[in-house]
């Protein structure tokens, strides 16, 4: 039998060791963090009640290091084990569901099944009731984890700026992000704005309910830990839709519809969704370029010889299978080069990508790896043909390239 004193020492030992892992992760020293975690496991320093933390960290690290197949079992175990606090369990589940879309060998049926776990894990919460309202304007609310500079805004900003003000009122809800000058600009476009950052989900839902929103559109789904879904679970509006920022079913009973179109959501896909698909006639994606594009509108781009291929997607989207396909392209097109530019400025990510690319058969002499920069649009002038990732394709990145 383990004494209470022994259990306390075990927890203190784990906390001290795991704190060093977390510091490495925060500093993007992923290889060091992974080595520490493995040492902790081999030394039996992880109490049963804290195995979920080990799995969450291990899954995150393996994904960041390009080992997605090895990461997924850990990510699943992180929310599916014992001792996980409820709020953390639901957030870990959302993170796992998001990461599943990076894997090529995951079927649509499996995705639906795994999303179905959300209702079971989240549980039942009291929902607001709604009476039929008659008024001059329909009141629409948009719920986002961040109303700041983010690629989702390029697809959503016209919903905030171009609506018919004689028929609709628009309210924005910032679920988690800090306010900045972009937030202030967006708030000035619409009829109402609230920051819900720091509020418990039930309190945030009550704030939306108090505004008497008729239709609430969740712009995030399971991204950003799924906080917007946890708020929507209390049904602060009588009609609730999810779309633009997430591209799959949510598994959340309080979401009535997902926004789609005939291209992304073909006939017959209804069986893959817990919600009804609300198909717009042509597309549900309306991309508005940022002001940074203005400097390049009249530039004449000249083709390169030999041809230059490129991808500006997040390096985490580039699987080893994709790298092997790109290696085949380079072998088929003599002297062609490949430019890979990340979305963030992490130099270690560039180093790790170089190792993965070489392992996939790409000649490093023909590879140009670049960290993310704010003025990344200029780099498109160095590329002739953009390559997309699979199975998690580009969204905003693809539109920018077009």
GROMACS .gro file of N, CA and C in nm, residues 76-191:
model
  348
   76UNK      N    1  -0.548   1.067  -2.851
   76UNK     CA    2  -0.675   1.002  -2.815
   76UNK      C    3  -0.675   0.960  -2.669
   77UNK      N    4  -0.561   0.906  -2.624
   77UNK     CA    5  -0.551   0.861  -2.485
   77UNK      C    6  -0.559   0.980  -2.388
   78UNK      N    7  -0.520   1.099  -2.432
   78UNK     CA    8  -0.517   1.214  -2.342
   78UNK      C    9  -0.655   1.249  -2.289
   79UNK      N   10  -0.758   1.238  -2.372
   79UNK     CA   11  -0.894   1.272  -2.326
   79UNK      C   12  -0.975   1.148  -2.287
   80UNK      N   13  -0.924   1.031  -2.320
   80UNK     CA   14  -1.000   0.908  -2.300
   80UNK      C   15  -0.955   0.831  -2.176
   81UNK      N   16  -0.867   0.892  -2.096
   81UNK     CA   17  -0.815   0.823  -1.978
   81UNK      C   18  -0.882   0.866  -1.850
   82UNK      N   19  -0.823   0.825  -1.740
   82UNK     CA   20  -0.878   0.855  -1.608
   82UNK      C   21  -0.812   0.979  -1.549
   83UNK      N   22  -0.888   1.047  -1.464
   83UNK     CA   23  -0.832   1.158  -1.387
   83UNK      C   24  -0.827   1.291  -1.457
   84UNK      N   25  -0.880   1.300  -1.579
   84UNK     CA   26  -0.874   1.426  -1.653
   84UNK      C   27  -0.986   1.518  -1.604
   85UNK      N   28  -0.955   1.640  -1.562
   85UNK     CA   29  -1.063   1.735  -1.527
   85UNK      C   30  -1.157   1.754  -1.646
   86UNK      N   31  -1.285   1.770  -1.617
   86UNK     CA   32  -1.386   1.770  -1.724
   86UNK      C   33  -1.358   1.875  -1.831
   87UNK      N   34  -1.333   2.000  -1.791
   87UNK     CA   35  -1.311   2.106  -1.889
   87UNK      C   36  -1.188   2.075  -1.976
   88UNK      N   37  -1.085   2.021  -1.914
   88UNK     CA   38  -0.963   1.988  -1.988
   88UNK      C   39  -0.990   1.872  -2.083
   89UNK      N   40  -1.069   1.773  -2.037
   89UNK     CA   41  -1.100   1.658  -2.121
   89UNK      C   42  -1.171   1.701  -2.250
   90UNK      N   43  -1.267   1.792  -2.237
   90UNK     CA   44  -1.342   1.836  -2.355
   90UNK      C   45  -1.250   1.913  -2.450
   91UNK      N   46  -1.162   1.996  -2.394
   91UNK     CA   47  -1.068   2.071  -2.478
   91UNK      C   48  -0.971   1.977  -2.549
   92UNK      N   49  -0.920   1.877  -2.479
   92UNK     CA   50  -0.830   1.780  -2.540
   92UNK      C   51  -0.900   1.701  -2.651
   93UNK      N   52  -1.027   1.671  -2.631
   93UNK     CA   53  -1.104   1.602  -2.735
   93UNK      C   54  -1.113   1.689  -2.860
   94UNK      N   55  -1.142   1.816  -2.844
   94UNK     CA   56  -1.149   1.905  -2.959
   94UNK      C   57  -1.015   1.912  -3.031
   95UNK      N   58  -0.907   1.919  -2.956
   95UNK     CA   59  -0.774   1.922  -3.018
   95UNK      C   60  -0.747   1.795  -3.097
   96UNK      N   61  -0.787   1.682  -3.041
   96UNK     CA   62  -0.771   1.553  -3.109
   96UNK      C   63  -0.852   1.549  -3.238
   97UNK      N   64  -0.978   1.594  -3.232
   97UNK     CA   65  -1.064   1.592  -3.351
   97UNK      C   66  -1.006   1.680  -3.461
   98UNK      N   67  -0.952   1.795  -3.422
   98UNK     CA   68  -0.890   1.883  -3.521
   98UNK      C   69  -0.769   1.815  -3.585
   99UNK      N   70  -0.687   1.751  -3.505
   99UNK     CA   71  -0.564   1.690  -3.556
   99UNK      C   72  -0.593   1.571  -3.646
  100UNK      N   73  -0.704   1.503  -3.626
  100UNK     CA   74  -0.738   1.388  -3.712
  100UNK      C   75  -0.740   1.427  -3.860
  101UNK      N   76  -0.769   1.552  -3.891
  101UNK     CA   77  -0.780   1.593  -4.031
  101UNK      C   78  -0.645   1.602  -4.102
  102UNK      N   79  -0.537   1.592  -4.027
  102UNK     CA   80  -0.405   1.591  -4.087
  102UNK      C   81  -0.367   1.452  -4.140
  103UNK      N   82  -0.438   1.348  -4.097
  103UNK     CA   83  -0.399   1.211  -4.127
  103UNK      C   84  -0.466   1.161  -4.255
  104UNK      N   85  -0.388   1.100  -4.343
  104UNK     CA   86  -0.439   1.059  -4.474
  104UNK      C   87  -0.522   0.931  -4.467
  105UNK      N   88  -0.496   0.847  -4.369
  105UNK     CA   89  -0.562   0.716  -4.366
  105UNK      C   90  -0.681   0.711  -4.272
  106UNK      N   91  -0.738   0.826  -4.239
  106UNK     CA   92  -0.857   0.831  -4.154
  106UNK      C   93  -0.980   0.843  -4.243
  107UNK      N   94  -1.074   0.751  -4.228
  107UNK     CA   95  -1.193   0.750  -4.313
  107UNK      C   96  -1.295   0.854  -4.266
  108UNK      N   97  -1.385   0.891  -4.356
  108UNK     CA   98  -1.493   0.984  -4.321
  108UNK      C   99  -1.582   0.923  -4.213
  109UNK      N  100  -1.606   0.793  -4.223
  109UNK     CA  101  -1.691   0.727  -4.123
  109UNK      C  102  -1.627   0.732  -3.985
  110UNK      N  103  -1.494   0.712  -3.980
  110UNK     CA  104  -1.424   0.717  -3.851
  110UNK      C  105  -1.428   0.859  -3.794
  111UNK      N  106  -1.412   0.961  -3.883
  111UNK     CA  107  -1.419   1.099  -3.837
  111UNK      C  108  -1.556   1.128  -3.773
  112UNK      N  109  -1.662   1.082  -3.838
  112UNK     CA  110  -1.794   1.104  -3.782
  112UNK      C  111  -1.808   1.035  -3.646
  113UNK      N  112  -1.761   0.913  -3.638
  113UNK     CA  113  -1.772   0.836  -3.514
  113UNK      C  114  -1.697   0.907  -3.400
  114UNK      N  115  -1.577   0.954  -3.427
  114UNK     CA  116  -1.499   1.020  -3.324
  114UNK      C  117  -1.562   1.154  -3.283
  115UNK      N  118  -1.617   1.227  -3.379
  115UNK     CA  119  -1.684   1.352  -3.343
  115UNK      C  120  -1.808   1.325  -3.257
  116UNK      N  121  -1.868   1.209  -3.275
  116UNK     CA  122  -1.985   1.174  -3.195
  116UNK      C  123  -1.954   1.160  -3.047
  117UNK      N  124  -1.825   1.144  -3.012
  117UNK     CA  125  -1.789   1.133  -2.871
  117UNK      C  126  -1.807   1.265  -2.797
  118UNK      N  127  -1.812   1.376  -2.872
  118UNK     CA  128  -1.815   1.506  -2.805
  118UNK      C  129  -1.937   1.521  -2.715
  119UNK      N  130  -2.055   1.483  -2.764
  119UNK     CA  131  -2.177   1.498  -2.684
  119UNK      C  132  -2.169   1.413  -2.557
  120UNK      N  133  -2.114   1.294  -2.570
  120UNK     CA  134  -2.103   1.206  -2.454
  120UNK      C  135  -2.004   1.261  -2.351
  121UNK      N  136  -1.891   1.310  -2.397
  121UNK     CA  137  -1.788   1.361  -2.306
  121UNK      C  138  -1.830   1.494  -2.245
  122UNK      N  139  -1.888   1.583  -2.324
  122UNK     CA  140  -1.928   1.713  -2.271
  122UNK      C  141  -2.042   1.699  -2.172
  123UNK      N  142  -2.136   1.610  -2.202
  123UNK     CA  143  -2.248   1.588  -2.111
  123UNK      C  144  -2.364   1.683  -2.138
  124UNK      N  145  -2.460   1.681  -2.049
  124UNK     CA  146  -2.582   1.760  -2.063
  124UNK      C  147  -2.572   1.884  -1.976
  125UNK      N  148  -2.601   1.999  -2.036
  125UNK     CA  149  -2.603   2.125  -1.960
  125UNK      C  150  -2.739   2.191  -1.981
  126UNK      N  151  -2.782   2.275  -1.888
  126UNK     CA  152  -2.911   2.344  -1.907
  126UNK      C  153  -2.904   2.437  -2.028
  127UNK      N  154  -3.008   2.433  -2.109
  127UNK     CA  155  -3.012   2.517  -2.228
  127UNK      C  156  -3.118   2.626  -2.213
  128UNK      N  157  -3.088   2.740  -2.274
  128UNK     CA  158  -3.185   2.849  -2.273
  128UNK      C  159  -3.304   2.812  -2.362
  129UNK      N  160  -3.422   2.857  -2.320
  129UNK     CA  161  -3.541   2.840  -2.402
  129UNK      C  162  -3.571   2.972  -2.473
  130UNK      N  163  -3.640   2.962  -2.585
  130UNK     CA  164  -3.662   3.081  -2.668
  130UNK      C  165  -3.807   3.088  -2.714
  131UNK      N  166  -3.863   3.204  -2.697
  131UNK     CA  167  -3.998   3.227  -2.749
  131UNK      C  168  -3.989   3.290  -2.887
  132UNK      N  169  -4.093   3.270  -2.966
  132UNK     CA  170  -4.096   3.328  -3.100
  132UNK      C  171  -4.097   3.480  -3.087
  133UNK      N  172  -4.007   3.544  -3.165
  133UNK     CA  173  -3.996   3.689  -3.159
  133UNK      C  174  -4.035   3.749  -3.294
  134UNK      N  175  -4.104   3.862  -3.287
  134UNK     CA  176  -4.136   3.936  -3.409
  134UNK      C  177  -4.078   4.076  -3.396
  135UNK      N  178  -3.987   4.108  -3.483
  135UNK     CA  179  -3.931   4.242  -3.484
  135UNK      C  180  -3.884   4.276  -3.625
  136UNK      N  181  -3.847   4.399  -3.642
  136UNK     CA  182  -3.819   4.451  -3.775
  136UNK      C  183  -3.694   4.387  -3.836
  137UNK      N  184  -3.593   4.361  -3.755
  137UNK     CA  185  -3.466   4.310  -3.805
  137UNK      C  186  -3.431   4.176  -3.739
  138UNK      N  187  -3.375   4.086  -3.819
  138UNK     CA  188  -3.321   3.961  -3.766
  138UNK      C  189  -3.185   3.990  -3.705
  139UNK      N  190  -3.164   3.940  -3.585
  139UNK     CA  191  -3.041   3.968  -3.512
  139UNK      C  192  -2.947   3.848  -3.523
  140UNK      N  193  -2.831   3.869  -3.587
  140UNK     CA  194  -2.734   3.762  -3.612
  140UNK      C  195  -2.611   3.784  -3.525
  141UNK      N  196  -2.564   3.679  -3.462
  141UNK     CA  197  -2.441   3.686  -3.383
  141UNK      C  198  -2.333   3.597  -3.443
  142UNK      N  199  -2.210   3.644  -3.442
  142UNK     CA  200  -2.095   3.566  -3.488
  142UNK      C  201  -2.002   3.544  -3.369
  143UNK      N  202  -1.972   3.418  -3.343
  143UNK     CA  203  -1.892   3.379  -3.227
  143UNK      C  204  -1.758   3.325  -3.274
  144UNK      N  205  -1.650   3.387  -3.227
  144UNK     CA  206  -1.516   3.350  -3.272
  144UNK      C  207  -1.420   3.346  -3.154
  145UNK      N  208  -1.321   3.256  -3.155
  145UNK     CA  209  -1.223   3.255  -3.046
  145UNK      C  210  -1.130   3.375  -3.050
  146UNK      N  211  -1.123   3.443  -3.164
  146UNK     CA  212  -1.037   3.559  -3.174
  146UNK      C  213  -1.086   3.650  -3.285
  147UNK      N  214  -1.113   3.773  -3.253
  147UNK     CA  215  -1.151   3.871  -3.354
  147UNK      C  216  -1.034   3.967  -3.371
  148UNK      N  217  -0.925   3.909  -3.419
  148UNK     CA  218  -0.804   3.983  -3.443
  148UNK      C  219  -0.754   3.944  -3.581
  149UNK      N  220  -0.628   3.972  -3.610
  149UNK     CA  221  -0.575   3.939  -3.743
  149UNK      C  222  -0.558   3.787  -3.754
  150UNK      N  223  -0.647   3.725  -3.827
  150UNK     CA  224  -0.648   3.579  -3.843
  150UNK      C  225  -0.708   3.547  -3.978
  151UNK      N  226  -0.662   3.436  -4.037
  151UNK     CA  227  -0.704   3.405  -4.174
  151UNK      C  228  -0.855   3.387  -4.186
  152UNK      N  229  -0.923   3.342  -4.080
  152UNK     CA  230  -1.068   3.323  -4.087
  152UNK      C  231  -1.137   3.456  -4.116
  153UNK      N  232  -1.080   3.566  -4.067
  153UNK     CA  233  -1.141   3.696  -4.092
  153UNK      C  234  -1.144   3.731  -4.240
  154UNK      N  235  -1.047   3.681  -4.317
  154UNK     CA  236  -1.048   3.706  -4.461
  154UNK      C  237  -1.171   3.645  -4.527
  155UNK      N  238  -1.226   3.541  -4.468
  155UNK     CA  239  -1.345   3.477  -4.522
  155UNK      C  240  -1.473   3.528  -4.458
  156UNK      N  241  -1.463   3.596  -4.345
  156UNK     CA  242  -1.583   3.637  -4.270
  156UNK      C  243  -1.609   3.786  -4.272
  157UNK      N  244  -1.510   3.866  -4.308
  157UNK     CA  245  -1.524   4.011  -4.289
  157UNK      C  246  -1.640   4.070  -4.368
  158UNK      N  247  -1.672   4.015  -4.486
  158UNK     CA  248  -1.784   4.069  -4.563
  158UNK      C  249  -1.919   4.044  -4.495
  159UNK      N  250  -1.924   3.942  -4.409
  159UNK     CA  251  -2.046   3.920  -4.331
  159UNK      C  252  -2.066   4.031  -4.230
  160UNK      N  253  -1.956   4.092  -4.188
  160UNK     CA  254  -1.963   4.201  -4.092
  160UNK      C  255  -1.979   4.337  -4.159
  161UNK      N  256  -1.931   4.347  -4.283
  161UNK     CA  257  -1.926   4.478  -4.350
  161UNK      C  258  -2.034   4.498  -4.455
  162UNK      N  259  -2.083   4.389  -4.515
  162UNK     CA  260  -2.170   4.404  -4.632
  162UNK      C  261  -2.313   4.359  -4.614
  163UNK      N  262  -2.361   4.352  -4.490
  163UNK     CA  263  -2.497   4.303  -4.469
  163UNK      C  264  -2.600   4.414  -4.491
  164UNK      N  265  -2.722   4.374  -4.515
  164UNK     CA  266  -2.833   4.467  -4.537
  164UNK      C  267  -2.880   4.520  -4.402
  165UNK      N  268  -2.847   4.642  -4.373
  165UNK     CA  269  -2.876   4.699  -4.241
  165UNK      C  270  -3.023   4.733  -4.222
  166UNK      N  271  -3.100   4.726  -4.328
  166UNK     CA  272  -3.244   4.748  -4.312
  166UNK      C  273  -3.315   4.621  -4.267
  167UNK      N  274  -3.248   4.505  -4.281
  167UNK     CA  275  -3.311   4.377  -4.247
  167UNK      C  276  -3.243   4.302  -4.134
  168UNK      N  277  -3.116   4.336  -4.108
  168UNK     CA  278  -3.039   4.259  -4.010
  168UNK      C  279  -2.964   4.349  -3.913
  169UNK      N  280  -2.944   4.297  -3.792
  169UNK     CA  281  -2.848   4.350  -3.696
  169UNK      C  282  -2.739   4.245  -3.679
  170UNK      N  283  -2.616   4.290  -3.666
  170UNK     CA  284  -2.504   4.196  -3.649
  170UNK      C  285  -2.431   4.227  -3.520
  171UNK      N  286  -2.406   4.121  -3.443
  171UNK     CA  287  -2.331   4.132  -3.318
  171UNK      C  288  -2.212   4.037  -3.323
  172UNK      N  289  -2.097   4.083  -3.276
  172UNK     CA  290  -1.975   4.003  -3.273
  172UNK      C  291  -1.941   3.966  -3.129
  173UNK      N  292  -1.894   3.841  -3.113
  173UNK     CA  293  -1.857   3.791  -2.980
  173UNK      C  294  -1.716   3.733  -2.986
  174UNK      N  295  -1.627   3.793  -2.910
  174UNK     CA  296  -1.488   3.751  -2.903
  174UNK      C  297  -1.475   3.656  -2.785
  175UNK      N  298  -1.464   3.526  -2.814
  175UNK     CA  299  -1.475   3.426  -2.708
  175UNK      C  300  -1.352   3.416  -2.620
  176UNK      N  301  -1.235   3.449  -2.673
  176UNK     CA  302  -1.115   3.425  -2.595
  176UNK      C  303  -1.003   3.524  -2.620
  177UNK      N  304  -0.994   3.580  -2.740
  177UNK     CA  305  -0.878   3.661  -2.777
  177UNK      C  306  -0.878   3.799  -2.712
  178UNK      N  307  -0.760   3.857  -2.706
  178UNK     CA  308  -0.746   3.993  -2.655
  178UNK      C  309  -0.788   4.093  -2.763
  179UNK      N  310  -0.842   4.204  -2.720
  179UNK     CA  311  -0.881   4.309  -2.814
  179UNK      C  312  -0.756   4.381  -2.865
  180UNK      N  313  -0.759   4.420  -2.994
  180UNK     CA  314  -0.651   4.500  -3.051
  180UNK      C  315  -0.712   4.595  -3.153
  181UNK      N  316  -0.630   4.657  -3.235
  181UNK     CA  317  -0.681   4.756  -3.330
  181UNK      C  318  -0.770   4.691  -3.436
  182UNK      N  319  -0.744   4.565  -3.471
  182UNK     CA  320  -0.830   4.494  -3.567
  182UNK      C  321  -0.967   4.471  -3.504
  183UNK      N  322  -0.968   4.431  -3.377
  183UNK     CA  323  -1.093   4.412  -3.305
  183UNK      C  324  -1.175   4.541  -3.302
  184UNK      N  325  -1.108   4.650  -3.272
  184UNK     CA  326  -1.176   4.781  -3.268
  184UNK      C  327  -1.236   4.816  -3.404
  185UNK      N  328  -1.162   4.787  -3.510
  185UNK     CA  329  -1.211   4.816  -3.645
  185UNK      C  330  -1.335   4.732  -3.676
  186UNK      N  331  -1.329   4.602  -3.643
  186UNK     CA  332  -1.443   4.513  -3.668
  186UNK      C  333  -1.564   4.557  -3.586
  187UNK      N  334  -1.541   4.593  -3.461
  187UNK     CA  335  -1.652   4.635  -3.374
  187UNK      C  336  -1.721   4.759  -3.431
  188UNK      N  337  -1.646   4.843  -3.499
  188UNK     CA  338  -1.705   4.963  -3.557
  188UNK      C  339  -1.788   4.936  -3.681
  189UNK      N  340  -1.776   4.815  -3.737
  189UNK     CA  341  -1.853   4.781  -3.857
  189UNK      C  342  -1.995   4.734  -3.826
  190UNK      N  343  -2.017   4.686  -3.704
  190UNK     CA  344  -2.140   4.614  -3.672
  190UNK      C  345  -2.222   4.688  -3.566
  191UNK      N  346  -2.333   4.627  -3.530
  191UNK     CA  347  -2.427   4.691  -3.437
  191UNK      C  348  -2.392   4.666  -3.291
   0.00000   0.00000   0.00000
